[in-house]
CSV table of C-alpha atoms and ligand atoms in Angstrom, one decimal:
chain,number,residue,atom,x,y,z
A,1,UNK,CA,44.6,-69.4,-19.7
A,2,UNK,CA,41.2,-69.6,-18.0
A,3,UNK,CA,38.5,-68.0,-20.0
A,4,UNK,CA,35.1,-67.3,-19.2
A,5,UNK,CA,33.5,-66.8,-22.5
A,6,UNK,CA,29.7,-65.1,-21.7
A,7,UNK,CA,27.6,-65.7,-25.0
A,8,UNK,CA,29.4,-68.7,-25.6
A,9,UNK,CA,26.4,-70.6,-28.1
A,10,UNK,CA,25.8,-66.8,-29.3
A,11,UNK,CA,26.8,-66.5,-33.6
A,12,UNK,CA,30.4,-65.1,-32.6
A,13,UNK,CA,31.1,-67.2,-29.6
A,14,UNK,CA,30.7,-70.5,-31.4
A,15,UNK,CA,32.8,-69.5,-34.1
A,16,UNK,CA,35.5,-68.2,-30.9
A,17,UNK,CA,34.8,-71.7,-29.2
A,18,UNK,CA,37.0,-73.7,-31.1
A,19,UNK,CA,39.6,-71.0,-31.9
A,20,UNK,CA,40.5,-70.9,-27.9
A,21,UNK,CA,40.2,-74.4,-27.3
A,22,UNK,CA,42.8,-75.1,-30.5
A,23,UNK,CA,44.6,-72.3,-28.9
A,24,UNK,CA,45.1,-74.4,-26.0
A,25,UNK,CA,43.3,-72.6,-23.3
A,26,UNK,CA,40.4,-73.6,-20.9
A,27,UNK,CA,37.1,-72.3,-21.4
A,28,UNK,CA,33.8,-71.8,-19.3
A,29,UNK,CA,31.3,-70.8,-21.5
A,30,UNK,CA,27.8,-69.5,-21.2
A,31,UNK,CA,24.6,-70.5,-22.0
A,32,UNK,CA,20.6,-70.2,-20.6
A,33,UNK,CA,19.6,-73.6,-22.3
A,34,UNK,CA,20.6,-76.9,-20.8
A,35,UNK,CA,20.4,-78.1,-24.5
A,36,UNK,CA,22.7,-75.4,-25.7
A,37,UNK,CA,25.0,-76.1,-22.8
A,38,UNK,CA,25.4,-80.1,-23.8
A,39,UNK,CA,26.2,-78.9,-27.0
A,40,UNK,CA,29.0,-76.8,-26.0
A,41,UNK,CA,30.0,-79.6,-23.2
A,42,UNK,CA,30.0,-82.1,-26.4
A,43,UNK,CA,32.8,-78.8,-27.8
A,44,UNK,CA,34.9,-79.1,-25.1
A,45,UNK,CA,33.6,-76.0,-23.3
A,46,UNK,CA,32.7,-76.6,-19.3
A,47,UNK,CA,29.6,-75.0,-20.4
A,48,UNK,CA,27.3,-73.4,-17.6
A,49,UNK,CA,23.4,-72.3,-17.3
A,50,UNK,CA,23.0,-68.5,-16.0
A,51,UNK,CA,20.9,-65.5,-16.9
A,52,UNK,CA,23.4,-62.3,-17.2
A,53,UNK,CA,20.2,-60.4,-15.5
A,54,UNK,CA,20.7,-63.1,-12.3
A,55,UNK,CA,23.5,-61.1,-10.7
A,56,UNK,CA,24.3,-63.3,-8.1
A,57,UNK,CA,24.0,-66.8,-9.9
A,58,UNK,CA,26.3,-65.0,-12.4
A,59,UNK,CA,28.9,-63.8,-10.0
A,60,UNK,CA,28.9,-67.3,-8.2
A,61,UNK,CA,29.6,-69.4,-11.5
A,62,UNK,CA,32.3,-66.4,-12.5
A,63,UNK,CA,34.0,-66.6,-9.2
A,64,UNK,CA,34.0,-70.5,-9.5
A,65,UNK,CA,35.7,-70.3,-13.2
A,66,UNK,CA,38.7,-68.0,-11.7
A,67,UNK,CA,39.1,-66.7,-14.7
A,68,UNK,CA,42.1,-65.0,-15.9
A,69,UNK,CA,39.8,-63.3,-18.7
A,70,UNK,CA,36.5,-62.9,-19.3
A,71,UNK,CA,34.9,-62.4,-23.0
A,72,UNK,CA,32.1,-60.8,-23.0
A,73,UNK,CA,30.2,-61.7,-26.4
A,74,UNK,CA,26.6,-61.4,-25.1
A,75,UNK,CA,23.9,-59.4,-27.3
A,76,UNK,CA,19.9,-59.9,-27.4
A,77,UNK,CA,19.2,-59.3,-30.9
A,78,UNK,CA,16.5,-61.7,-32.9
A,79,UNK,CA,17.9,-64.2,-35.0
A,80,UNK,CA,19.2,-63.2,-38.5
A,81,UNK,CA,18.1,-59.6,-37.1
A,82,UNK,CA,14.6,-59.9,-38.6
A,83,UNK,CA,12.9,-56.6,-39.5
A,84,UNK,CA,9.9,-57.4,-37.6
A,85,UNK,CA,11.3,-57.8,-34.3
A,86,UNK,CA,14.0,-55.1,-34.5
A,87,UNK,CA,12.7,-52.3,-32.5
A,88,UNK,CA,12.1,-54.2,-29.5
A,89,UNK,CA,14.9,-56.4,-30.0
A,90,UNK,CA,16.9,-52.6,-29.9
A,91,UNK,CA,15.3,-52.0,-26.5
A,92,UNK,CA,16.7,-55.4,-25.2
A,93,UNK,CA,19.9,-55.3,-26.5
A,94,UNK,CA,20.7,-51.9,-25.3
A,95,UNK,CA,19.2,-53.3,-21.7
A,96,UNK,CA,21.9,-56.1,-21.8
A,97,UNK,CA,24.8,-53.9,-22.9
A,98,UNK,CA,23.6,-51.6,-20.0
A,99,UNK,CA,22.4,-53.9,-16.8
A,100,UNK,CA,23.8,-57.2,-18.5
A,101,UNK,CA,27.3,-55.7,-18.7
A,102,UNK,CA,27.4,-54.0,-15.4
A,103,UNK,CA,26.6,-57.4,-13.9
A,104,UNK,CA,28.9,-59.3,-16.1
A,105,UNK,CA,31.6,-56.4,-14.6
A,106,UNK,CA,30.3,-56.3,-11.2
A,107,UNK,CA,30.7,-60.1,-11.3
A,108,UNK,CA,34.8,-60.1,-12.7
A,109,UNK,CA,35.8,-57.7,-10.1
A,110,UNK,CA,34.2,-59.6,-7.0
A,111,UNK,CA,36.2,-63.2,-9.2
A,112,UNK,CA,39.3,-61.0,-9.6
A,113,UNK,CA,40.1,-61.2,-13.1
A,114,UNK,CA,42.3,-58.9,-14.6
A,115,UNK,CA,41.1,-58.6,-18.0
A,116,UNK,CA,37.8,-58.3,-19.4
A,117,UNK,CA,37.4,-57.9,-23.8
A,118,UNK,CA,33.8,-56.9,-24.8
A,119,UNK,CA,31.9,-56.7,-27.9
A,120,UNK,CA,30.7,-53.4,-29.4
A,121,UNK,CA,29.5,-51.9,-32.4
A,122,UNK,CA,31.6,-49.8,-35.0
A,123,UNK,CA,29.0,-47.5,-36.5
A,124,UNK,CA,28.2,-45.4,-34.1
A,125,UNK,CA,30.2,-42.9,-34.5
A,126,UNK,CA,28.2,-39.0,-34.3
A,127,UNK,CA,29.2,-37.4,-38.1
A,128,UNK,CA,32.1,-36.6,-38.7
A,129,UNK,CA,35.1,-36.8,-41.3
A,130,UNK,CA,35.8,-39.9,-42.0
A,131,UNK,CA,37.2,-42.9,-42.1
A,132,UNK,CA,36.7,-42.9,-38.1
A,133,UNK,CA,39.3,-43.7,-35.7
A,134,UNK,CA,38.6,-44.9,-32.1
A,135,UNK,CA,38.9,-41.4,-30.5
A,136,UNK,CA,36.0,-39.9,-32.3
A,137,UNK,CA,33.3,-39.3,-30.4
A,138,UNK,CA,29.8,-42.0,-30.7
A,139,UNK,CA,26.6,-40.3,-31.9
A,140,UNK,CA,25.5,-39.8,-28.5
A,141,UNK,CA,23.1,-36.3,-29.6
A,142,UNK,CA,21.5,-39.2,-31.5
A,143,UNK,CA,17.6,-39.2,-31.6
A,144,UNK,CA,15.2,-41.8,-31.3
A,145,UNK,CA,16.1,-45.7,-31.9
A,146,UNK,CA,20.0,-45.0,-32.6
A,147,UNK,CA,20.0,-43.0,-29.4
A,148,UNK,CA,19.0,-46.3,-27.6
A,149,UNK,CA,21.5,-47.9,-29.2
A,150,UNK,CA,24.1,-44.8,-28.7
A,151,UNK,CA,23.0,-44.6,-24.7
A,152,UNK,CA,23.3,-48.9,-24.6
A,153,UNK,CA,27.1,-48.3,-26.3
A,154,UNK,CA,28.6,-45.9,-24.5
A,155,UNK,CA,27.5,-47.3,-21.1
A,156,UNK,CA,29.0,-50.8,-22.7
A,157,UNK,CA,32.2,-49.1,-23.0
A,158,UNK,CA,32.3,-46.6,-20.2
A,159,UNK,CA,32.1,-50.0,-17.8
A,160,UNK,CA,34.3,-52.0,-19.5
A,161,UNK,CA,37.0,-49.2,-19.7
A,162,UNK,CA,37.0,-47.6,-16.3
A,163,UNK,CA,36.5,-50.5,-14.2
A,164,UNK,CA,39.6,-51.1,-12.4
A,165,UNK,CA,41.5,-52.7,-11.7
A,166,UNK,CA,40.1,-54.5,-14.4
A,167,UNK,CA,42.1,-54.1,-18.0
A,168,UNK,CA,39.4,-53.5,-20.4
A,169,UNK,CA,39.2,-53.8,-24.0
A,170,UNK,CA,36.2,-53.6,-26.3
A,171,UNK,CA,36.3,-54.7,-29.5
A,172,UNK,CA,34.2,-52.4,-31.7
A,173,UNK,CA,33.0,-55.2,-34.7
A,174,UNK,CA,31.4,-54.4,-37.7
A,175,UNK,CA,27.3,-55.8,-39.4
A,176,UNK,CA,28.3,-59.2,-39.2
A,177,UNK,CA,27.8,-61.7,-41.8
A,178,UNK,CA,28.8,-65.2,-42.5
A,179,UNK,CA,27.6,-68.6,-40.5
A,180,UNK,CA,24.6,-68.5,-37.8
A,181,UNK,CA,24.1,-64.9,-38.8
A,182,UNK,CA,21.6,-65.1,-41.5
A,183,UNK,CA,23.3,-63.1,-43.5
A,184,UNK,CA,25.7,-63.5,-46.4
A,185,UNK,CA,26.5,-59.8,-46.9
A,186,UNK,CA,26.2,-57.6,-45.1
A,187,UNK,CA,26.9,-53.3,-44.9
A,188,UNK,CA,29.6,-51.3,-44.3
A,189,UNK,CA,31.1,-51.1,-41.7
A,190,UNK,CA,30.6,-55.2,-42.6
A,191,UNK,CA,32.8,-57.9,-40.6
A,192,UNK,CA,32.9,-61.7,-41.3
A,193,UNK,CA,32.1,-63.7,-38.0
A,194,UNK,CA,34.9,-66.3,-38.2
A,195,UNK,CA,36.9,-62.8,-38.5
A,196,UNK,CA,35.5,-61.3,-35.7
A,197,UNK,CA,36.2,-64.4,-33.9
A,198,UNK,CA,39.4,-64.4,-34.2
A,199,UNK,CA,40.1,-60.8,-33.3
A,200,UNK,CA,38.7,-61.9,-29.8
A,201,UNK,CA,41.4,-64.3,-29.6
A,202,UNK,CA,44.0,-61.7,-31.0
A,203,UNK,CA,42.8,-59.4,-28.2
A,204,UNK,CA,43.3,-62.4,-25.5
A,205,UNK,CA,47.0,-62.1,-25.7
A,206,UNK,CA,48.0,-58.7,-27.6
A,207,UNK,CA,45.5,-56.4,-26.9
A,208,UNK,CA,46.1,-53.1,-24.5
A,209,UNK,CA,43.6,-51.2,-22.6
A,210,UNK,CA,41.5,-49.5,-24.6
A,211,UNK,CA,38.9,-49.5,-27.9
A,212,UNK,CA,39.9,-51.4,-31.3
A,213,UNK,CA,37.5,-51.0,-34.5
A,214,UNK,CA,37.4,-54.6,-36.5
A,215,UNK,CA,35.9,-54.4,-39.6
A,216,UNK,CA,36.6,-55.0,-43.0
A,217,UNK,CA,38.8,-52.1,-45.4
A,218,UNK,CA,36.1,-49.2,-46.1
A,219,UNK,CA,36.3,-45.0,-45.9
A,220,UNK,CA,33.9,-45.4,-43.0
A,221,UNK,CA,36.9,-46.3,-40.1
A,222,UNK,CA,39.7,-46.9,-39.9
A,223,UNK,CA,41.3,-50.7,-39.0
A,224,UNK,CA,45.4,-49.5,-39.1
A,225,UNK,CA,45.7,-49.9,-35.3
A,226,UNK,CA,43.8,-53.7,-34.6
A,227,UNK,CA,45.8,-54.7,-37.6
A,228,UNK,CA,49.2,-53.1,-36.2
A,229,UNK,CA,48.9,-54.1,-32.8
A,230,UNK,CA,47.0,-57.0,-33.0
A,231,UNK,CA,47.4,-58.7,-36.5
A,232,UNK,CA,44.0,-58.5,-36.9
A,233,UNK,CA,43.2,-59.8,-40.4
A,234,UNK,CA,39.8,-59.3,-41.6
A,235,UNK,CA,39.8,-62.2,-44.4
A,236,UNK,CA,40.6,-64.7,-41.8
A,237,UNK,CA,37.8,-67.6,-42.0
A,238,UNK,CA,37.5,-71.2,-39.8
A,239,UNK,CA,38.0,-74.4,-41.7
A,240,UNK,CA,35.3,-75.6,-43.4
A,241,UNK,CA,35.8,-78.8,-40.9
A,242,UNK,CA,34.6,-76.9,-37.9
A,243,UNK,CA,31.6,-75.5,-39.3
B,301,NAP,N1,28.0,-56.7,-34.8
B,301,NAP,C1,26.9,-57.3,-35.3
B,301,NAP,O1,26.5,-57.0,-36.5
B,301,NAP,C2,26.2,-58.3,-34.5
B,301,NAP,C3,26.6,-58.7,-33.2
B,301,NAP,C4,26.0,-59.7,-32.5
B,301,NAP,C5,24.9,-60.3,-33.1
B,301,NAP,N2,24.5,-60.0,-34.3
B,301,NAP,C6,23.3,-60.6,-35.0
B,301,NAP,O2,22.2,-60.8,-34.2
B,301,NAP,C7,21.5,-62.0,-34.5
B,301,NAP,C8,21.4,-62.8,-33.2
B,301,NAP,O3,22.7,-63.1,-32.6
B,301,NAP,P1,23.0,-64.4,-31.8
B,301,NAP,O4,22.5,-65.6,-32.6
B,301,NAP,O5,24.4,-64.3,-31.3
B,301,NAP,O6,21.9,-64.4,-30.6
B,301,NAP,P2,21.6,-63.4,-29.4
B,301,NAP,O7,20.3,-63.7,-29.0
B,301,NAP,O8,22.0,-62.0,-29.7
B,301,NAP,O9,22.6,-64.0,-28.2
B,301,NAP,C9,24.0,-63.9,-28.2
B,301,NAP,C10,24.5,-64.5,-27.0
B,301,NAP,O10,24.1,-63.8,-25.8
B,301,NAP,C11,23.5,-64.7,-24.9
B,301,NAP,N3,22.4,-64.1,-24.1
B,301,NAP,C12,21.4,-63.3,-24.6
B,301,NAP,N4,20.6,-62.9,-23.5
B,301,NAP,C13,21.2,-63.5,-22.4
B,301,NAP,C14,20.9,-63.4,-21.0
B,301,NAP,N5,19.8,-62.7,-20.5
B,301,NAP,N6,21.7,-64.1,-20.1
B,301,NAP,C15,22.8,-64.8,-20.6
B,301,NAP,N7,23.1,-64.9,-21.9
B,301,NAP,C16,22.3,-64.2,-22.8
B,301,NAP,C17,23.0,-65.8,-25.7
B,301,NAP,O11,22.9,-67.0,-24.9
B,301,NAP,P3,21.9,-68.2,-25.0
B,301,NAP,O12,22.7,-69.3,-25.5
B,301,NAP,O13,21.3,-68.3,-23.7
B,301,NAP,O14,20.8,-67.8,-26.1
B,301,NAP,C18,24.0,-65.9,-26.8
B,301,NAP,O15,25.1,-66.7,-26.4
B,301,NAP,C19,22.4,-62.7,-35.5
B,301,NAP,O16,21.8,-62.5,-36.8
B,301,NAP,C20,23.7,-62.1,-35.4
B,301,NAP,O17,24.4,-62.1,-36.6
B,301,NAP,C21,25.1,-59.0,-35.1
């Protein structure tokens, strides 16, 4: 399949690089730094240079990929989520999962593609019993920074899911740890990239409409139905080669 993979030199979308390429598929993949795009072009990605907040350069170089799917693995968070710059990297990364993905959307339904899988978060969910399953409802009576993040979410999800024709599916990943993350722990809900990685892939091909939490085994959530219906296995890890 054709793949446009937005986020592509992002921690989870160079771990999902080599997975789809192995898997046999094309990809176009994302990037805003020429020398982050010769490294994916060195990858095998047909790497291009757009800003998600450019809507028009982004729905030119989507319509040119034709995609049969588009992954969208874009976040704006600082690297290794340093303290410091957390509560105005919360302010940006709510912005791109509000105007990033509506351009990112707007884009795949002027290209035509049919299936769009997005990244989301799997712990906001508003208190509750738990372990949480994908109907409960997100903590959107949240207050201050989480309600950022609450509002950023459920506007992430509301486009992806009721965009039609467009078959959504978001992918609601646990903290991530593991390589490019800066992190080798990391709390529950917690979710190893490589495993995250491949639960994009797993989505590619098995995945129906609708919201999947990925994470690994805790009493927060539950996992049953992305391990029924899509295999999803959360010790999966790359070889040590393609690190
Ligand atoms: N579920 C989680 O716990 C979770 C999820 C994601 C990230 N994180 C953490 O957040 C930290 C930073 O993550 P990261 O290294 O993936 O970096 P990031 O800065 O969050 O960027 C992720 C991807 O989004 C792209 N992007 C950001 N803004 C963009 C824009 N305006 N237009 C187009 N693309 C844009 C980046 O492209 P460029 O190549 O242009 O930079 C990159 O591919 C890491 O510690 C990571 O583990 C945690």
């Amino acid at each position: 399949m054709r793949i446009f993979l937005a986020g592509a030199a992002g921690a989870i979308g160079r771990r999902l690089v080599p997975l789809l390429l192995d898997a046999g598929h094309r990809v176009v993949g994302t990037t805003r730094s020429t020398t982050k795009a010769n490294a994916l072009r060195s990858a095998g990605v047909e790497a291009v240079v757009v800003d998600v907040f450019d809507a028009a350069a982004l729905s030119r170089v989507v319509c040119s990929a034709r995609p049969d799917i588009v992954l969208h693995q874009l976040t704006d968070l600082p690297p290794g989520l340093d303290p410091a710059l957390m509560a105005e990297g919360t302010l940006r990364n709510a912005r791109m999962r509000r105007e990033g993905t509506r351009n990112l959307v707007a884009a795949a339904l002027t290209a035509g593609a049919p299936r769009l899988v997005t990244q989301s978060i799997a712990w906001m969910y508003a208190p509750g019993p738990q372990p949480h399953g994908q109907d409960d409802p997100l903590d959107v009576h949240a207050a201050g920074t989480r309600a950022v993040t609450a509002d950023g979410v459920a506007t992430l999800e509301r486009l992806t899911l009721a965009s039609p024709p467009i078959d959504g599916v978001v992918l609601r990943y646990g903290h991530l740890y593991g390589p490019a993350t800066g992190a080798d722990a990391a709390e529950i809900p917690s979710l190893h990239v490589d495993a995250a990685a491949s639960a994009a892939l797993l989505a590619i091909k098995k995945a129906r409409r609708g919201i999947y939490n990925i994470a690994e085994p805790s009493g927060y959530l539950s996992t049953d139905k992305a391990r029924r219906e899509l295999g999803f296995d959360p010790s999966f890890r790359l070889a040590a080669s393609v690190a």
